[in-house]
């Protein structure tokens, strides 16, 4: 567990500009439903324009998307956030600013080009001199263009490199020197905040995470975070080919408040990672109870946020066919510095485990998902993944009419935005942003 060292400020001549960049709510996420102050997002763009069915399979992205419609839906999502007073930071814009700093640029390129040096298969195929050529090509690019390619992917043509050499031969089946990062659309995947620190996540089903590397650079070098660099609870060396981390995804990690953190385990977050994160949170005093929720292997249940969402301190949505089969284990700090204590809660429903841990006598649990016996249920309506803006106020896709109606009946204000194209690739409002600053709840 390491702290990110503060980086050098980027080189603007205007002192006012520097002050504007550094302004904003203090980072820290203390609940899932407290007042939301600040988020990080990444607008859809070049990475998604490059997608074909083949590239989607390579990158394990759901499907090619209609980029222009996705951008309109995403803009509506961002507008809804800003209208409610939420600060929205955008990854590409922050990258452009930090890439003005030679220190930040060198730090990123060292790590992004590391596989060309350290991976024996790649190094043998392309030769020892080619990483230097790639590095030189990247260093000639302006800040905005380099940020475009770091997120959107880079081909030999993008870098003005010859297409008939050893590197071109090595890339014959995969045209990208740097792969597109379409998963940045779901910004919460790559990292997740718990109190004053965060996890930098690595999805083992997709390998090392360049997405986490980009956000690590932002938090390390951008003046917005210089005075309060976040603590790294887990994954302090993103993109490394050396350290065999377990895998984790931010949509599985939910700080519920009152010292309770819920972590879904299964396809995308391994139990080993949950244990490592719990140990770090206990050591840093950021949690008293970590609940590991083992999910069944059902399609659509790959990540916890798709099957369970907290919408207010007392109201949650859940998908019964998955959540009813979840088995829980409660982890707590060991006494006098001893090992973590683990209590299996076999046969106890997740909702009951949470009610007990949060001290809530009952949770108003709204079942979601299309029921084969319900003729009025839309086939796409699972309804989970709404983003809480404050206690009892959520941002949700308008097409989930049944769940949105039930939330309103439970006293939750639902702000609806279009999201057909976003939802088609699993990008619910909860996944589209990573909260950076969120208040605790009483």
PDB file of C-alpha atoms in Angstrom, residues 183-377:
ATOM      1  CA  UNK A 183     -13.647   0.565 -21.557  1.00  0.00           C
ATOM      2  CA  UNK A 184     -12.779   4.110 -20.439  1.00  0.00           C
ATOM      3  CA  UNK A 185     -16.452   4.811 -21.206  1.00  0.00           C
ATOM      4  CA  UNK A 186     -17.199   2.978 -17.946  1.00  0.00           C
ATOM      5  CA  UNK A 187     -14.770   4.989 -15.873  1.00  0.00           C
ATOM      6  CA  UNK A 188     -15.594   3.189 -12.632  1.00  0.00           C
ATOM      7  CA  UNK A 189     -14.088  -0.043 -14.010  1.00  0.00           C
ATOM      8  CA  UNK A 190     -10.510   1.185 -13.839  1.00  0.00           C
ATOM      9  CA  UNK A 191     -10.457   2.608 -10.309  1.00  0.00           C
ATOM     10  CA  UNK A 192     -12.671   3.120  -7.303  1.00  0.00           C
ATOM     11  CA  UNK A 193     -12.479   5.436  -4.307  1.00  0.00           C
ATOM     12  CA  UNK A 194     -13.034   4.329  -0.716  1.00  0.00           C
ATOM     13  CA  UNK A 195     -12.772   7.201   1.740  1.00  0.00           C
ATOM     14  CA  UNK A 196      -9.488   9.102   1.136  1.00  0.00           C
ATOM     15  CA  UNK A 197      -7.897   6.449  -1.071  1.00  0.00           C
ATOM     16  CA  UNK A 198      -8.579   4.321  -4.109  1.00  0.00           C
ATOM     17  CA  UNK A 199      -7.957   1.009  -5.811  1.00  0.00           C
ATOM     18  CA  UNK A 200      -6.296   0.944  -9.228  1.00  0.00           C
ATOM     19  CA  UNK A 201      -7.991  -2.023 -10.755  1.00  0.00           C
ATOM     20  CA  UNK A 202      -6.755  -4.787 -13.003  1.00  0.00           C
ATOM     21  CA  UNK A 203      -9.251  -7.051 -14.755  1.00  0.00           C
ATOM     22  CA  UNK A 204      -7.537 -10.409 -15.104  1.00  0.00           C
ATOM     23  CA  UNK A 205      -9.984 -11.403 -17.830  1.00  0.00           C
ATOM     24  CA  UNK A 206      -8.442  -8.612 -19.962  1.00  0.00           C
ATOM     25  CA  UNK A 207      -4.894  -8.438 -18.603  1.00  0.00           C
ATOM     26  CA  UNK A 208      -2.968  -5.343 -17.408  1.00  0.00           C
ATOM     27  CA  UNK A 209      -4.990  -2.155 -17.337  1.00  0.00           C
ATOM     28  CA  UNK A 210      -3.794   0.786 -19.415  1.00  0.00           C
ATOM     29  CA  UNK A 211      -6.952   2.592 -18.255  1.00  0.00           C
ATOM     30  CA  UNK A 212      -5.766   2.410 -14.654  1.00  0.00           C
ATOM     31  CA  UNK A 213      -2.351   3.642 -15.741  1.00  0.00           C
ATOM     32  CA  UNK A 214      -3.835   6.773 -17.314  1.00  0.00           C
ATOM     33  CA  UNK A 215      -5.896   7.658 -14.252  1.00  0.00           C
ATOM     34  CA  UNK A 216      -2.894   6.945 -12.006  1.00  0.00           C
ATOM     35  CA  UNK A 217      -0.930   9.509 -14.005  1.00  0.00           C
ATOM     36  CA  UNK A 218      -3.720  12.065 -13.587  1.00  0.00           C
ATOM     37  CA  UNK A 219      -3.887  11.605  -9.820  1.00  0.00           C
ATOM     38  CA  UNK A 220      -0.102  11.641  -9.579  1.00  0.00           C
ATOM     39  CA  UNK A 221       0.684  14.715 -11.678  1.00  0.00           C
ATOM     40  CA  UNK A 222      -2.369  16.958 -12.020  1.00  0.00           C
ATOM     41  CA  UNK A 223      -2.391  20.034  -9.738  1.00  0.00           C
ATOM     42  CA  UNK A 224      -6.067  19.349  -8.951  1.00  0.00           C
ATOM     43  CA  UNK A 225      -4.801  16.532  -6.696  1.00  0.00           C
ATOM     44  CA  UNK A 226      -1.373  17.861  -5.766  1.00  0.00           C
ATOM     45  CA  UNK A 227      -2.237  19.056  -2.268  1.00  0.00           C
ATOM     46  CA  UNK A 228      -4.177  15.891  -1.352  1.00  0.00           C
ATOM     47  CA  UNK A 229      -2.669  12.944  -3.235  1.00  0.00           C
ATOM     48  CA  UNK A 230      -4.864   9.872  -2.740  1.00  0.00           C
ATOM     49  CA  UNK A 231      -3.681   6.829  -0.895  1.00  0.00           C
ATOM     50  CA  UNK A 232      -3.550   3.668  -2.983  1.00  0.00           C
ATOM     51  CA  UNK A 233      -5.357   0.870  -1.190  1.00  0.00           C
ATOM     52  CA  UNK A 234      -4.609  -1.701  -3.867  1.00  0.00           C
ATOM     53  CA  UNK A 235      -2.957  -1.952  -7.295  1.00  0.00           C
ATOM     54  CA  UNK A 236      -0.183   0.607  -6.850  1.00  0.00           C
ATOM     55  CA  UNK A 237       1.679  -0.450 -10.027  1.00  0.00           C
ATOM     56  CA  UNK A 238      -0.926  -0.512 -12.826  1.00  0.00           C
ATOM     57  CA  UNK A 239       0.157  -1.848 -16.188  1.00  0.00           C
ATOM     58  CA  UNK A 240       3.053  -3.811 -14.728  1.00  0.00           C
ATOM     59  CA  UNK A 241       3.940  -7.091 -16.372  1.00  0.00           C
ATOM     60  CA  UNK A 242       5.989  -8.056 -13.337  1.00  0.00           C
ATOM     61  CA  UNK A 243       3.600  -8.216 -10.375  1.00  0.00           C
ATOM     62  CA  UNK A 244       0.921 -10.933 -10.549  1.00  0.00           C
ATOM     63  CA  UNK A 245      -1.969  -9.007  -9.038  1.00  0.00           C
ATOM     64  CA  UNK A 246      -5.302 -10.671  -8.584  1.00  0.00           C
ATOM     65  CA  UNK A 247      -8.032  -9.001 -10.650  1.00  0.00           C
ATOM     66  CA  UNK A 248     -10.648  -6.506  -9.519  1.00  0.00           C
ATOM     67  CA  UNK A 249     -13.139  -4.111 -11.070  1.00  0.00           C
ATOM     68  CA  UNK A 250     -14.536  -0.895  -9.638  1.00  0.00           C
ATOM     69  CA  UNK A 251     -18.169  -1.812 -10.286  1.00  0.00           C
ATOM     70  CA  UNK A 252     -17.771  -4.573  -7.690  1.00  0.00           C
ATOM     71  CA  UNK A 253     -16.512  -2.221  -4.937  1.00  0.00           C
ATOM     72  CA  UNK A 254     -19.125  -0.234  -2.998  1.00  0.00           C
ATOM     73  CA  UNK A 255     -18.345   1.878   0.095  1.00  0.00           C
ATOM     74  CA  UNK A 256     -21.746   1.818   1.802  1.00  0.00           C
ATOM     75  CA  UNK A 257     -20.746   4.017   4.726  1.00  0.00           C
ATOM     76  CA  UNK A 258     -20.685   3.429   8.479  1.00  0.00           C
ATOM     77  CA  UNK A 259     -17.391   1.588   7.990  1.00  0.00           C
ATOM     78  CA  UNK A 260     -18.965  -1.026   5.678  1.00  0.00           C
ATOM     79  CA  UNK A 261     -17.584  -1.846   2.228  1.00  0.00           C
ATOM     80  CA  UNK A 262     -19.333  -4.333  -0.068  1.00  0.00           C
ATOM     81  CA  UNK A 263     -17.215  -6.177  -2.655  1.00  0.00           C
ATOM     82  CA  UNK A 264     -18.732  -8.474  -5.259  1.00  0.00           C
ATOM     83  CA  UNK A 265     -16.546 -11.426  -6.209  1.00  0.00           C
ATOM     84  CA  UNK A 266     -16.826 -13.612  -9.266  1.00  0.00           C
ATOM     85  CA  UNK A 267     -15.830 -13.242 -12.906  1.00  0.00           C
ATOM     86  CA  UNK A 268     -14.215  -9.824 -12.655  1.00  0.00           C
ATOM     87  CA  UNK A 269     -13.123  -9.500  -9.035  1.00  0.00           C
ATOM     88  CA  UNK A 270     -11.396 -12.466  -7.446  1.00  0.00           C
ATOM     89  CA  UNK A 271     -11.852 -13.412  -3.802  1.00  0.00           C
ATOM     90  CA  UNK A 272      -8.086 -13.018  -3.395  1.00  0.00           C
ATOM     91  CA  UNK A 273      -8.343  -9.383  -4.478  1.00  0.00           C
ATOM     92  CA  UNK A 274     -11.231  -8.768  -2.064  1.00  0.00           C
ATOM     93  CA  UNK A 275      -9.125 -10.137   0.782  1.00  0.00           C
ATOM     94  CA  UNK A 276      -6.149  -7.975  -0.195  1.00  0.00           C
ATOM     95  CA  UNK A 277      -8.316  -4.855  -0.454  1.00  0.00           C
ATOM     96  CA  UNK A 278      -9.936  -5.606   2.912  1.00  0.00           C
ATOM     97  CA  UNK A 279      -6.536  -5.993   4.566  1.00  0.00           C
ATOM     98  CA  UNK A 280      -5.398  -2.630   3.191  1.00  0.00           C
ATOM     99  CA  UNK A 281      -8.614  -0.852   4.188  1.00  0.00           C
ATOM    100  CA  UNK A 282      -8.404  -2.242   7.730  1.00  0.00           C
ATOM    101  CA  UNK A 283      -4.768  -1.264   8.008  1.00  0.00           C
ATOM    102  CA  UNK A 284      -5.594   2.278   6.892  1.00  0.00           C
ATOM    103  CA  UNK A 285      -8.642   2.614   9.137  1.00  0.00           C
ATOM    104  CA  UNK A 286     -10.976   3.038   6.140  1.00  0.00           C
ATOM    105  CA  UNK A 287     -13.337   0.154   7.004  1.00  0.00           C
ATOM    106  CA  UNK A 288     -14.512  -1.908   9.963  1.00  0.00           C
ATOM    107  CA  UNK A 289     -16.412  -4.516   7.934  1.00  0.00           C
ATOM    108  CA  UNK A 290     -15.858  -5.765   4.397  1.00  0.00           C
ATOM    109  CA  UNK A 291     -18.565  -8.024   2.978  1.00  0.00           C
ATOM    110  CA  UNK A 292     -17.462 -10.281   0.128  1.00  0.00           C
ATOM    111  CA  UNK A 293     -20.486 -11.247  -1.972  1.00  0.00           C
ATOM    112  CA  UNK A 294     -19.769 -14.298  -4.132  1.00  0.00           C
ATOM    113  CA  UNK A 295     -21.928 -14.064  -7.248  1.00  0.00           C
ATOM    114  CA  UNK A 296     -23.137 -16.992  -9.336  1.00  0.00           C
ATOM    115  CA  UNK A 297     -21.825 -17.321 -12.872  1.00  0.00           C
ATOM    116  CA  UNK A 298     -24.853 -16.127 -14.809  1.00  0.00           C
ATOM    117  CA  UNK A 299     -24.869 -13.946 -17.900  1.00  0.00           C
ATOM    118  CA  UNK A 300     -25.383 -10.331 -16.887  1.00  0.00           C
ATOM    119  CA  UNK A 301     -24.063 -10.953 -13.364  1.00  0.00           C
ATOM    120  CA  UNK A 302     -20.390 -10.377 -14.154  1.00  0.00           C
ATOM    121  CA  UNK A 303     -20.218  -7.284 -11.940  1.00  0.00           C
ATOM    122  CA  UNK A 304     -22.114  -6.358  -8.780  1.00  0.00           C
ATOM    123  CA  UNK A 305     -23.406  -2.949  -9.928  1.00  0.00           C
ATOM    124  CA  UNK A 306     -25.469  -4.674 -12.628  1.00  0.00           C
ATOM    125  CA  UNK A 307     -27.442  -6.695 -10.087  1.00  0.00           C
ATOM    126  CA  UNK A 308     -27.465  -4.540  -6.924  1.00  0.00           C
ATOM    127  CA  UNK A 309     -27.631  -0.770  -6.399  1.00  0.00           C
ATOM    128  CA  UNK A 310     -28.142   1.412  -3.340  1.00  0.00           C
ATOM    129  CA  UNK A 311     -30.405   4.367  -4.189  1.00  0.00           C
ATOM    130  CA  UNK A 312     -30.947   5.875  -0.731  1.00  0.00           C
ATOM    131  CA  UNK A 313     -29.942   4.832   2.792  1.00  0.00           C
ATOM    132  CA  UNK A 314     -33.012   2.563   2.963  1.00  0.00           C
ATOM    133  CA  UNK A 315     -33.863   1.808  -0.686  1.00  0.00           C
ATOM    134  CA  UNK A 316     -31.983  -0.639  -2.921  1.00  0.00           C
ATOM    135  CA  UNK A 317     -32.653  -2.333  -6.241  1.00  0.00           C
ATOM    136  CA  UNK A 318     -31.612  -5.912  -6.906  1.00  0.00           C
ATOM    137  CA  UNK A 319     -31.946  -8.668  -9.476  1.00  0.00           C
ATOM    138  CA  UNK A 320     -33.498 -11.608  -7.607  1.00  0.00           C
ATOM    139  CA  UNK A 321     -32.296 -14.464  -9.806  1.00  0.00           C
ATOM    140  CA  UNK A 322     -28.701 -13.449  -9.061  1.00  0.00           C
ATOM    141  CA  UNK A 323     -28.818 -11.858  -5.608  1.00  0.00           C
ATOM    142  CA  UNK A 324     -30.875 -14.703  -4.127  1.00  0.00           C
ATOM    143  CA  UNK A 325     -27.954 -17.006  -4.949  1.00  0.00           C
ATOM    144  CA  UNK A 326     -25.180 -14.801  -3.556  1.00  0.00           C
ATOM    145  CA  UNK A 327     -23.237 -16.186  -0.609  1.00  0.00           C
ATOM    146  CA  UNK A 328     -21.558 -13.755   1.777  1.00  0.00           C
ATOM    147  CA  UNK A 329     -18.500 -13.673   3.971  1.00  0.00           C
ATOM    148  CA  UNK A 330     -17.884 -10.903   6.486  1.00  0.00           C
ATOM    149  CA  UNK A 331     -14.316  -9.792   7.106  1.00  0.00           C
ATOM    150  CA  UNK A 332     -13.194  -7.739  10.083  1.00  0.00           C
ATOM    151  CA  UNK A 333      -9.819  -6.604  11.423  1.00  0.00           C
ATOM    152  CA  UNK A 334      -8.018  -9.095  13.616  1.00  0.00           C
ATOM    153  CA  UNK A 335      -7.602  -8.315  17.290  1.00  0.00           C
ATOM    154  CA  UNK A 336      -4.298  -6.753  18.338  1.00  0.00           C
ATOM    155  CA  UNK A 337      -2.946  -6.738  14.829  1.00  0.00           C
ATOM    156  CA  UNK A 338      -3.758 -10.393  14.220  1.00  0.00           C
ATOM    157  CA  UNK A 339      -5.039 -11.880  10.963  1.00  0.00           C
ATOM    158  CA  UNK A 340      -8.364 -10.833   9.482  1.00  0.00           C
ATOM    159  CA  UNK A 341     -11.346 -12.672  10.896  1.00  0.00           C
ATOM    160  CA  UNK A 342     -13.693 -14.166   8.311  1.00  0.00           C
ATOM    161  CA  UNK A 343     -17.254 -15.214   9.125  1.00  0.00           C
ATOM    162  CA  UNK A 344     -19.188 -17.203   6.542  1.00  0.00           C
ATOM    163  CA  UNK A 345     -22.856 -16.194   6.354  1.00  0.00           C
ATOM    164  CA  UNK A 346     -24.103 -19.323   4.635  1.00  0.00           C
ATOM    165  CA  UNK A 347     -27.834 -19.330   4.101  1.00  0.00           C
ATOM    166  CA  UNK A 348     -28.252 -15.625   5.011  1.00  0.00           C
ATOM    167  CA  UNK A 349     -29.555 -13.431   2.188  1.00  0.00           C
ATOM    168  CA  UNK A 350     -27.350 -10.537   1.062  1.00  0.00           C
ATOM    169  CA  UNK A 351     -30.072  -8.025   1.957  1.00  0.00           C
ATOM    170  CA  UNK A 352     -30.240  -9.366   5.516  1.00  0.00           C
ATOM    171  CA  UNK A 353     -26.449  -9.282   5.832  1.00  0.00           C
ATOM    172  CA  UNK A 354     -26.452  -5.647   4.715  1.00  0.00           C
ATOM    173  CA  UNK A 355     -29.341  -4.668   6.999  1.00  0.00           C
ATOM    174  CA  UNK A 356     -27.438  -6.061   9.959  1.00  0.00           C
ATOM    175  CA  UNK A 357     -24.092  -4.510   8.992  1.00  0.00           C
ATOM    176  CA  UNK A 358     -25.599  -1.060   8.338  1.00  0.00           C
ATOM    177  CA  UNK A 359     -27.838  -1.113  11.410  1.00  0.00           C
ATOM    178  CA  UNK A 360     -30.948  -0.699   9.246  1.00  0.00           C
ATOM    179  CA  UNK A 361     -33.878  -2.792  10.551  1.00  0.00           C
ATOM    180  CA  UNK A 362     -35.215  -3.324   7.008  1.00  0.00           C
ATOM    181  CA  UNK A 363     -34.218  -2.317   3.517  1.00  0.00           C
ATOM    182  CA  UNK A 364     -36.874  -1.376   0.980  1.00  0.00           C
ATOM    183  CA  UNK A 365     -35.674  -3.764  -1.725  1.00  0.00           C
ATOM    184  CA  UNK A 366     -37.078  -3.257  -5.232  1.00  0.00           C
ATOM    185  CA  UNK A 367     -36.778  -6.317  -7.466  1.00  0.00           C
ATOM    186  CA  UNK A 368     -35.683  -5.643 -11.036  1.00  0.00           C
ATOM    187  CA  UNK A 369     -35.339  -7.624 -14.226  1.00  0.00           C
ATOM    188  CA  UNK A 370     -37.774  -9.033 -16.735  1.00  0.00           C
ATOM    189  CA  UNK A 371     -39.828 -11.782 -15.148  1.00  0.00           C
ATOM    190  CA  UNK A 372     -41.047 -14.448 -17.573  1.00  0.00           C
ATOM    191  CA  UNK A 373     -44.414 -14.345 -15.808  1.00  0.00           C
ATOM    192  CA  UNK A 374     -44.747 -10.556 -15.994  1.00  0.00           C
ATOM    193  CA  UNK A 375     -46.260  -9.584 -19.351  1.00  0.00           C
ATOM    194  CA  UNK A 376     -45.629  -5.892 -18.658  1.00  0.00           C
ATOM    195  CA  UNK A 377     -41.864  -6.175 -18.160  1.00  0.00           C
TER     196      UNK A 377
END
